Amino acid sequence: MQLGFFDLDNRYAQLSKLNDPLEELNRIIDWNLFADRLAETTTKPRKSEAGRKPFDRVMLFKMLV
């Protein structure tokens, strides 16, 4: 089965129609309130800019919740 250009958009629309609880959480919670607190968790500075950039800490926190 080959996916089309709009399959992801259609899936998101279907999830919205079914009252996806993750959308509700995203609407209720201001995730940026946690950004400063999560930035404090970094104690080890990067040695260089080489390699993959670190993931956004707020996104990782949202995944945990």
Coordinates of N, CA, C and O in Angstrom, one line a residue:
M1 N 0.8 -1.2 0.0 CA 0.0 0.0 0.0 C 0.9 1.2 0.0 O 1.8 1.4 0.8
Q2 N 0.6 2.1 -0.9 CA 1.4 3.3 -1.0 C 0.6 4.5 -0.4 O -0.6 4.7 -0.7
L3 N 1.3 5.3 0.4 CA 0.6 6.4 1.0 C 0.6 7.6 0.1 O 1.5 7.8 -0.7
G4 N -0.4 8.4 0.2 CA -0.6 9.6 -0.7 C -0.1 10.8 0.1 O 0.3 10.8 1.2
F5 N -0.2 11.9 -0.6 CA 0.2 13.2 -0.1 C -0.6 13.7 1.1 O -0.2 14.3 2.0
F6 N -1.9 13.3 1.1 CA -2.8 13.9 2.1 C -3.3 12.8 3.1 O -4.1 13.1 3.9
D7 N -2.6 11.7 3.2 CA -3.0 10.7 4.1 C -2.8 11.1 5.6 O -3.7 10.9 6.4
L8 N -1.7 11.8 5.9 CA -1.5 12.3 7.2 C -2.5 13.3 7.6 O -3.0 13.3 8.7
D9 N -2.8 14.2 6.7 CA -3.8 15.3 7.0 C -5.2 14.6 7.3 O -5.9 15.0 8.2
N10 N -5.5 13.6 6.5 CA -6.8 12.9 6.7 C -6.8 12.2 8.0 O -7.9 12.2 8.7
R11 N -5.7 11.6 8.4 CA -5.6 10.9 9.7 C -5.8 11.9 10.9 O -6.5 11.7 11.8
Y12 N -5.1 13.1 10.8 CA -5.3 14.1 11.8 C -6.7 14.6 11.9 O -7.2 14.8 13.0
A13 N -7.4 14.8 10.8 CA -8.8 15.2 10.8 C -9.7 14.2 11.4 O -10.6 14.5 12.2
Q14 N -9.4 12.9 11.1 CA -10.2 11.8 11.7 C -10.0 11.8 13.2 O -10.9 11.6 14.0
L15 N -8.7 12.0 13.7 CA -8.5 12.0 15.1 C -9.2 13.2 15.8 O -9.7 13.0 16.9
S16 N -9.2 14.3 15.2 CA -9.8 15.5 15.7 C -11.3 15.2 15.8 O -12.0 15.6 16.8
K17 N -11.9 14.6 14.8 CA -13.3 14.3 14.9 C -13.7 13.3 16.0 O -14.8 13.4 16.6
L18 N -12.8 12.5 16.4 CA -13.0 11.5 17.4 C -12.6 12.0 18.8 O -12.6 11.3 19.8
N19 N -12.4 13.4 18.9 CA -12.0 14.0 20.2 C -10.8 13.4 20.8 O -10.8 12.8 21.9
D20 N -9.7 13.5 20.1 CA -8.4 12.9 20.5 C -8.0 13.6 21.9 O -7.9 14.8 22.0
P21 N -7.7 12.8 22.9 CA -7.3 13.3 24.2 C -6.0 14.1 24.2 O -5.8 15.0 25.0
L22 N -5.1 13.8 23.3 CA -3.9 14.5 23.2 C -4.1 15.9 22.7 O -3.4 16.9 23.2
E23 N -5.0 16.1 21.8 CA -5.3 17.5 21.4 C -5.9 18.3 22.5 O -5.6 19.5 22.7
E24 N -6.7 17.6 23.4 CA -7.3 18.3 24.5 C -6.2 18.7 25.5 O -6.2 19.8 26.0
L25 N -5.3 17.8 25.8 CA -4.2 18.2 26.7 C -3.3 19.3 26.1 O -2.9 20.2 26.8
N26 N -3.1 19.3 24.8 CA -2.3 20.4 24.2 C -3.0 21.7 24.2 O -2.4 22.8 24.3
R27 N -4.4 21.7 24.2 CA -5.2 22.9 24.3 C -5.2 23.4 25.7 O -5.1 24.7 25.9
I28 N -5.2 22.6 26.7 CA -5.3 23.0 28.1 C -4.0 23.4 28.7 O -3.9 24.4 29.5
I29 N -2.9 22.7 28.4 CA -1.7 22.9 29.1 C -0.8 23.8 28.3 O -0.6 23.6 27.1
D30 N -0.2 24.8 28.9 CA 0.8 25.7 28.3 C 2.2 25.1 28.6 O 2.8 25.2 29.6
W31 N 2.7 24.3 27.6 CA 3.9 23.5 27.8 C 5.1 24.4 28.0 O 6.1 24.0 28.6
N32 N 5.1 25.6 27.5 CA 6.2 26.5 27.6 C 6.5 26.9 29.0 O 7.6 27.4 29.3
L33 N 5.5 26.7 29.9 CA 5.8 27.0 31.3 C 6.9 26.1 31.9 O 7.5 26.5 32.9
F34 N 7.0 25.0 31.3 CA 8.0 24.0 31.8 C 9.4 24.2 31.2 O 10.3 23.5 31.6
A35 N 9.5 25.0 30.2 CA 10.8 25.1 29.5 C 12.0 25.5 30.3 O 13.0 25.0 30.3
D36 N 11.8 26.5 31.2 CA 12.9 27.0 32.0 C 13.3 25.9 33.0 O 14.5 25.7 33.3
R37 N 12.3 25.3 33.6 CA 12.6 24.2 34.6 C 13.3 23.1 33.9 O 14.3 22.5 34.5
L38 N 12.9 22.7 32.7 CA 13.6 21.6 32.0 C 15.0 22.0 31.6 O 15.8 21.1 31.5
A39 N 15.2 23.3 31.3 CA 16.5 23.7 30.9 C 17.5 23.6 32.0 O 18.7 23.4 31.8
E40 N 17.0 23.7 33.2 CA 17.9 23.5 34.4 C 18.4 22.1 34.6 O 19.4 21.9 35.3
T41 N 17.8 21.1 33.9 CA 18.2 19.8 34.1 C 19.5 19.5 33.3 O 20.1 18.4 33.5
T42 N 19.9 20.4 32.4 CA 21.1 20.2 31.6 C 22.3 20.6 32.4 O 22.4 21.8 32.7
T43 N 23.1 19.7 32.8 CA 24.3 20.1 33.6 C 25.6 19.9 32.8 O 26.6 20.4 33.1
K44 N 25.5 19.1 31.7 CA 26.7 18.8 30.9 C 26.7 19.6 29.6 O 25.9 19.4 28.7
P45 N 27.6 20.6 29.4 CA 27.6 21.4 28.2 C 28.1 20.5 27.0 O 28.9 19.6 27.2
R46 N 27.7 20.9 25.8 CA 28.2 20.2 24.6 C 29.6 20.6 24.3 O 30.0 21.7 24.4
K47 N 30.4 19.6 23.9 CA 31.8 19.9 23.6 C 32.0 20.6 22.3 O 32.9 21.4 22.1
S48 N 31.1 20.2 21.3 CA 31.2 20.8 20.0 C 29.8 20.8 19.4 O 28.9 20.1 19.9
E49 N 29.7 21.4 18.3 CA 28.4 21.4 17.6 C 28.2 20.3 16.6 O 27.3 20.2 15.8
A50 N 29.2 19.4 16.6 CA 29.2 18.2 15.7 C 28.1 17.2 16.1 O 27.7 17.2 17.3
G51 N 27.6 16.5 15.2 CA 26.6 15.5 15.5 C 25.2 16.0 15.5 O 24.9 17.1 15.2
R52 N 24.3 15.1 15.9 CA 22.9 15.4 15.9 C 22.6 16.4 17.0 O 23.1 16.3 18.1
K53 N 21.7 17.4 16.7 CA 21.3 18.4 17.7 C 20.4 17.7 18.7 O 19.7 16.7 18.4
P54 N 20.4 18.1 20.0 CA 19.6 17.5 21.0 C 18.1 17.7 20.7 O 17.7 18.7 20.1
F55 N 17.3 16.8 21.2 CA 15.9 16.9 21.0 C 15.4 18.0 21.9 O 16.0 18.3 23.0
D56 N 14.3 18.6 21.6 CA 13.7 19.7 22.4 C 13.2 19.1 23.7 O 12.4 18.1 23.7
R57 N 13.6 19.7 24.8 CA 13.2 19.1 26.1 C 11.7 19.1 26.4 O 11.2 18.3 27.0
V58 N 11.1 20.2 25.9 CA 9.6 20.3 26.1 C 8.9 19.1 25.3 O 8.0 18.5 25.9
M59 N 9.4 18.8 24.1 CA 8.8 17.7 23.4 C 9.0 16.4 24.1 O 8.1 15.6 24.2
L60 N 10.2 16.2 24.6 CA 10.4 15.0 25.4 C 9.5 14.9 26.6 O 9.0 13.8 27.0
F61 N 9.4 16.0 27.3 CA 8.5 16.0 28.5 C 7.0 15.7 28.1 O 6.4 15.0 28.8
K62 N 6.6 16.3 27.0 CA 5.2 16.0 26.5 C 5.1 14.5 26.2 O 4.0 13.9 26.5
M63 N 6.1 13.8 25.7 CA 6.1 12.4 25.4 C 5.9 11.6 26.7 O 5.3 10.6 26.8
L64 N 6.6 12.1 27.8 CA 6.5 11.4 29.1 C 5.1 11.5 29.7 O 4.6 10.6 30.3
V65 N 4.5 12.7 29.5 CA 3.2 12.9 30.1 C 2.2 12.1 29.3 O 1.3 11.5 29.8

